[in-house]
CSV table of C-alpha atoms in Angstrom, one decimal:
chain,number,residue,atom,x,y,z
A,849,UNK,CA,-109.9,-39.7,130.9
A,850,UNK,CA,-108.8,-40.5,134.4
A,851,UNK,CA,-105.5,-42.2,134.7
A,852,UNK,CA,-103.2,-43.9,137.2
A,853,UNK,CA,-99.5,-44.2,136.4
A,854,UNK,CA,-97.5,-46.8,138.2
A,855,UNK,CA,-93.6,-47.1,138.4
A,856,UNK,CA,-91.5,-49.1,138.0
A,857,UNK,CA,-93.0,-51.8,135.8
A,858,UNK,CA,-90.4,-54.3,137.1
A,859,UNK,CA,-88.4,-54.3,140.3
A,860,UNK,CA,-85.7,-56.7,141.6
A,861,UNK,CA,-84.4,-56.4,145.2
A,862,UNK,CA,-82.2,-58.4,147.4
A,863,UNK,CA,-84.0,-60.4,150.1
A,864,UNK,CA,-84.1,-58.3,153.3
A,865,UNK,CA,-83.9,-55.0,151.4
A,866,UNK,CA,-86.8,-52.6,151.0
A,867,UNK,CA,-89.0,-52.1,147.9
A,868,UNK,CA,-90.9,-49.0,146.9
A,869,UNK,CA,-93.6,-48.7,144.2
A,870,UNK,CA,-95.0,-45.4,143.2
A,871,UNK,CA,-98.3,-44.3,141.7
A,872,UNK,CA,-99.6,-41.0,140.4
A,873,UNK,CA,-103.3,-40.3,139.8
A,874,UNK,CA,-105.0,-37.6,137.7
A,875,UNK,CA,-108.5,-37.3,139.3
A,876,UNK,CA,-108.3,-34.8,142.2
A,877,UNK,CA,-111.6,-36.2,143.4
A,878,UNK,CA,-110.0,-39.6,144.1
A,879,UNK,CA,-110.2,-40.4,147.8
A,880,UNK,CA,-109.6,-44.2,148.2
A,881,UNK,CA,-106.3,-45.8,147.2
A,882,UNK,CA,-106.0,-49.6,147.5
A,883,UNK,CA,-103.0,-51.8,146.8
A,884,UNK,CA,-103.4,-55.4,145.4
A,885,UNK,CA,-101.0,-58.3,145.2
A,886,UNK,CA,-101.4,-60.8,142.5
A,887,UNK,CA,-99.5,-64.1,142.7
A,888,UNK,CA,-99.0,-66.2,139.6
A,889,UNK,CA,-102.2,-67.8,138.3
A,890,UNK,CA,-104.4,-66.2,141.0
A,891,UNK,CA,-106.7,-63.2,141.3
A,892,UNK,CA,-105.5,-60.0,143.0
A,893,UNK,CA,-105.8,-59.7,146.7
A,894,UNK,CA,-106.0,-56.5,148.8
A,895,UNK,CA,-102.9,-56.0,150.9
A,896,UNK,CA,-103.4,-52.4,152.2
A,897,UNK,CA,-105.5,-49.4,151.5
A,898,UNK,CA,-105.5,-45.7,152.4
A,899,UNK,CA,-108.1,-43.0,152.4
A,900,UNK,CA,-107.5,-39.3,151.6
A,901,UNK,CA,-108.0,-38.2,155.2
A,902,UNK,CA,-104.7,-39.8,156.3
A,903,UNK,CA,-101.2,-39.5,155.1
A,904,UNK,CA,-99.7,-42.9,156.0
A,905,UNK,CA,-100.8,-46.3,157.0
A,906,UNK,CA,-98.8,-49.3,158.2
A,907,UNK,CA,-99.4,-53.0,158.5
A,908,UNK,CA,-96.4,-55.0,159.7
A,909,UNK,CA,-93.8,-54.8,156.9
A,910,UNK,CA,-96.1,-52.9,154.5
A,911,UNK,CA,-96.8,-49.2,154.5
A,912,UNK,CA,-98.6,-46.8,152.2
A,913,UNK,CA,-98.0,-43.0,152.0
A,914,UNK,CA,-100.3,-40.5,150.3
A,915,UNK,CA,-99.5,-37.0,149.1
A,916,UNK,CA,-102.7,-35.4,148.0
A,917,UNK,CA,-101.1,-32.2,146.9
A,918,UNK,CA,-98.8,-34.0,144.5
A,919,UNK,CA,-101.5,-36.6,143.7
A,920,UNK,CA,-99.2,-39.6,144.3
A,921,UNK,CA,-99.1,-42.5,146.7
A,922,UNK,CA,-96.5,-45.2,147.4
A,923,UNK,CA,-96.2,-48.7,148.7
A,924,UNK,CA,-93.3,-49.6,150.9
A,925,UNK,CA,-92.3,-53.1,151.7
A,926,UNK,CA,-89.5,-53.6,154.3
A,927,UNK,CA,-87.4,-56.7,155.1
A,928,UNK,CA,-88.5,-58.3,151.8
A,929,UNK,CA,-89.0,-62.1,151.7
A,930,UNK,CA,-89.3,-64.6,148.9
A,931,UNK,CA,-93.1,-64.7,149.3
A,932,UNK,CA,-93.3,-61.0,148.5
A,933,UNK,CA,-92.5,-61.9,144.8
A,934,UNK,CA,-95.6,-61.0,142.9
A,935,UNK,CA,-97.3,-58.4,140.7
A,936,UNK,CA,-98.5,-55.4,142.7
A,937,UNK,CA,-101.3,-53.0,141.5
A,938,UNK,CA,-102.3,-49.6,142.8
A,939,UNK,CA,-105.7,-48.1,142.2
A,940,UNK,CA,-107.7,-44.9,142.8
A,941,UNK,CA,-111.4,-44.4,143.3
A,942,UNK,CA,-113.4,-41.2,143.6
A,943,UNK,CA,-116.1,-40.5,146.2
A,944,UNK,CA,-118.9,-40.1,143.6
A,945,UNK,CA,-121.1,-43.0,142.8
A,946,UNK,CA,-120.4,-42.4,139.2
A,947,UNK,CA,-116.6,-42.7,139.8
A,948,UNK,CA,-115.0,-45.8,138.3
A,949,UNK,CA,-112.0,-47.6,139.9
A,950,UNK,CA,-108.8,-47.1,137.9
A,951,UNK,CA,-105.9,-49.5,138.2
A,952,UNK,CA,-102.2,-48.8,137.5
A,953,UNK,CA,-100.4,-51.0,135.0
A,954,UNK,CA,-98.7,-53.2,137.7
A,955,UNK,CA,-95.2,-53.7,139.1
A,956,UNK,CA,-93.6,-57.2,138.9
A,957,UNK,CA,-91.5,-57.5,142.1
A,958,UNK,CA,-88.8,-60.2,142.3
A,959,UNK,CA,-86.9,-60.9,145.5
A,960,UNK,CA,-83.4,-62.2,144.9
A,961,UNK,CA,-82.1,-64.8,147.5
B,1046,UNK,CA,-117.1,-70.0,152.2
B,1047,UNK,CA,-115.9,-70.6,148.7
B,1048,UNK,CA,-115.6,-66.8,148.1
B,1049,UNK,CA,-115.8,-65.8,144.5
B,1050,UNK,CA,-115.8,-68.7,142.0
B,1051,UNK,CA,-115.5,-68.4,138.2
B,1052,UNK,CA,-116.0,-70.9,135.4
B,1053,UNK,CA,-114.6,-72.0,133.1
B,1054,UNK,CA,-110.9,-71.6,133.9
B,1055,UNK,CA,-109.9,-71.6,130.3
B,1056,UNK,CA,-111.8,-71.3,127.0
B,1057,UNK,CA,-110.9,-71.2,123.4
B,1058,UNK,CA,-113.4,-69.5,121.0
B,1059,UNK,CA,-113.6,-68.9,117.3
B,1060,UNK,CA,-114.3,-65.4,116.1
B,1061,UNK,CA,-118.1,-64.8,116.1
B,1062,UNK,CA,-118.9,-67.4,118.7
B,1063,UNK,CA,-120.8,-66.5,121.8
B,1064,UNK,CA,-120.2,-67.6,125.4
B,1065,UNK,CA,-121.0,-66.8,129.0
B,1066,UNK,CA,-118.4,-66.5,131.7
B,1067,UNK,CA,-119.9,-67.5,135.1
B,1068,UNK,CA,-119.3,-65.8,138.4
B,1069,UNK,CA,-120.7,-66.5,141.8
B,1070,UNK,CA,-120.1,-65.4,145.3
B,1071,UNK,CA,-121.4,-66.8,148.6
B,1072,UNK,CA,-120.5,-63.8,150.8
B,1073,UNK,CA,-123.8,-62.0,150.4
B,1074,UNK,CA,-122.0,-59.1,148.7
B,1075,UNK,CA,-124.2,-56.4,147.0
B,1076,UNK,CA,-121.5,-55.1,144.6
B,1077,UNK,CA,-120.0,-57.3,141.9
B,1078,UNK,CA,-117.9,-56.4,138.9
B,1079,UNK,CA,-116.0,-57.7,135.9
B,1080,UNK,CA,-112.5,-56.8,134.8
B,1081,UNK,CA,-110.2,-57.8,132.0
B,1082,UNK,CA,-106.5,-58.0,132.4
B,1083,UNK,CA,-104.1,-57.5,129.5
B,1084,UNK,CA,-100.3,-57.4,129.6
B,1085,UNK,CA,-99.0,-53.9,130.6
B,1086,UNK,CA,-102.5,-52.5,131.1
B,1087,UNK,CA,-103.5,-53.6,134.5
B,1088,UNK,CA,-107.1,-54.3,135.3
B,1089,UNK,CA,-109.9,-52.5,133.4
B,1090,UNK,CA,-113.5,-52.4,134.6
B,1091,UNK,CA,-116.0,-53.8,132.1
B,1092,UNK,CA,-119.3,-53.8,133.9
B,1093,UNK,CA,-120.5,-53.6,137.5
B,1094,UNK,CA,-123.6,-54.1,139.6
B,1095,UNK,CA,-124.6,-52.5,142.9
B,1096,UNK,CA,-127.3,-55.1,143.6
B,1097,UNK,CA,-129.7,-57.5,142.0
B,1098,UNK,CA,-131.4,-56.0,139.0
B,1099,UNK,CA,-129.0,-53.1,138.7
B,1100,UNK,CA,-126.0,-53.0,136.3
B,1101,UNK,CA,-123.9,-50.3,134.8
B,1102,UNK,CA,-121.0,-49.8,132.4
B,1103,UNK,CA,-117.4,-49.6,133.3
B,1104,UNK,CA,-114.4,-48.3,131.4
B,1105,UNK,CA,-114.5,-50.9,128.5
B,1106,UNK,CA,-118.1,-52.2,128.1
B,1107,UNK,CA,-118.3,-52.6,124.4
B,1108,UNK,CA,-118.8,-56.2,123.2
B,1109,UNK,CA,-120.0,-57.4,126.6
B,1110,UNK,CA,-123.4,-57.8,128.3
B,1111,UNK,CA,-124.3,-58.5,131.9
B,1112,UNK,CA,-127.3,-59.1,134.0
B,1113,UNK,CA,-127.9,-59.6,137.8
B,1114,UNK,CA,-131.0,-61.6,138.6
B,1115,UNK,CA,-129.7,-62.8,142.0
B,1116,UNK,CA,-127.3,-61.4,144.6
B,1117,UNK,CA,-125.0,-64.4,144.2
B,1118,UNK,CA,-124.5,-64.6,140.4
B,1119,UNK,CA,-123.1,-62.1,137.8
B,1120,UNK,CA,-122.5,-63.7,134.4
B,1121,UNK,CA,-120.6,-61.9,131.6
B,1122,UNK,CA,-121.8,-62.6,128.1
B,1123,UNK,CA,-119.8,-62.2,124.9
B,1124,UNK,CA,-122.4,-62.2,122.0
B,1125,UNK,CA,-119.9,-62.3,119.1
B,1126,UNK,CA,-116.3,-62.9,120.2
B,1127,UNK,CA,-113.5,-61.0,118.6
B,1128,UNK,CA,-109.7,-61.6,118.8
B,1129,UNK,CA,-109.4,-58.3,120.7
B,1130,UNK,CA,-111.4,-60.0,123.5
B,1131,UNK,CA,-108.5,-62.4,124.2
B,1132,UNK,CA,-107.7,-61.7,127.8
B,1133,UNK,CA,-107.9,-62.9,131.3
B,1134,UNK,CA,-111.2,-62.0,132.9
B,1135,UNK,CA,-111.7,-61.5,136.7
B,1136,UNK,CA,-114.9,-61.2,138.6
B,1137,UNK,CA,-114.8,-59.4,142.0
B,1138,UNK,CA,-117.3,-58.6,144.7
B,1139,UNK,CA,-117.5,-56.4,147.8
B,1140,UNK,CA,-120.1,-55.6,150.5
B,1141,UNK,CA,-121.3,-52.3,149.0
B,1142,UNK,CA,-119.1,-50.7,146.4
B,1143,UNK,CA,-115.7,-49.7,145.0
B,1144,UNK,CA,-114.4,-47.9,148.1
B,1145,UNK,CA,-113.6,-51.0,150.0
B,1146,UNK,CA,-111.8,-54.3,149.5
B,1147,UNK,CA,-112.6,-56.1,146.4
B,1148,UNK,CA,-112.5,-60.0,146.5
B,1149,UNK,CA,-111.4,-61.4,143.2
B,1150,UNK,CA,-112.1,-64.8,141.7
B,1151,UNK,CA,-109.3,-66.9,140.2
B,1152,UNK,CA,-109.9,-65.7,136.7
B,1153,UNK,CA,-111.0,-67.1,133.3
B,1154,UNK,CA,-108.4,-67.2,130.5
B,1155,UNK,CA,-110.1,-66.6,127.1
B,1156,UNK,CA,-108.4,-67.1,123.7
B,1157,UNK,CA,-110.3,-66.0,120.6
B,1158,UNK,CA,-109.0,-67.3,117.4
């Protein structure tokens, strides 16, 4: 079946440094790639997304890059802050109405003071 | 707007018992969905609905039933609970489908003994 692999599963960075989370998808028909942030005890919240017709998207300290040829996409967080500590999920969705959203297994990001 | 609400927040069931997890949204979203979240496995789609009266299966539908009689409500029913259904359940909604931001509820933690 379709699959999204996410790495690393845990990541610890010094406050102010950058963090990078990577995902690889298997379905070449995937064309929408959202990233969600989940804080402790809460539901996931969309932080950024990218569609297959662009290679990069930025929103302040957060950026996402997409390599369709290699079928992988990455989340980049610069100048990390304590409030960035959370679990991050990537996902992939195909354009077909029958396509089901597939989530990665998550990355627990910890920001060291 | 309250967004997406879920009840109960926490439930303990015995094997074989039935229960309904409630989900409601006040954003007039057409698309609603249910996920389960298990450690190390991310979010997996159980069932979804593209509008009132229309439902379909996701990645892991076995053991769960849904119905959508109104735009606002999308309950998830466990007819005969099993320990394998111990999980955290999230309801989500969006304007029209999977290729846009999903708004998640706060989750229901279910323990089946």
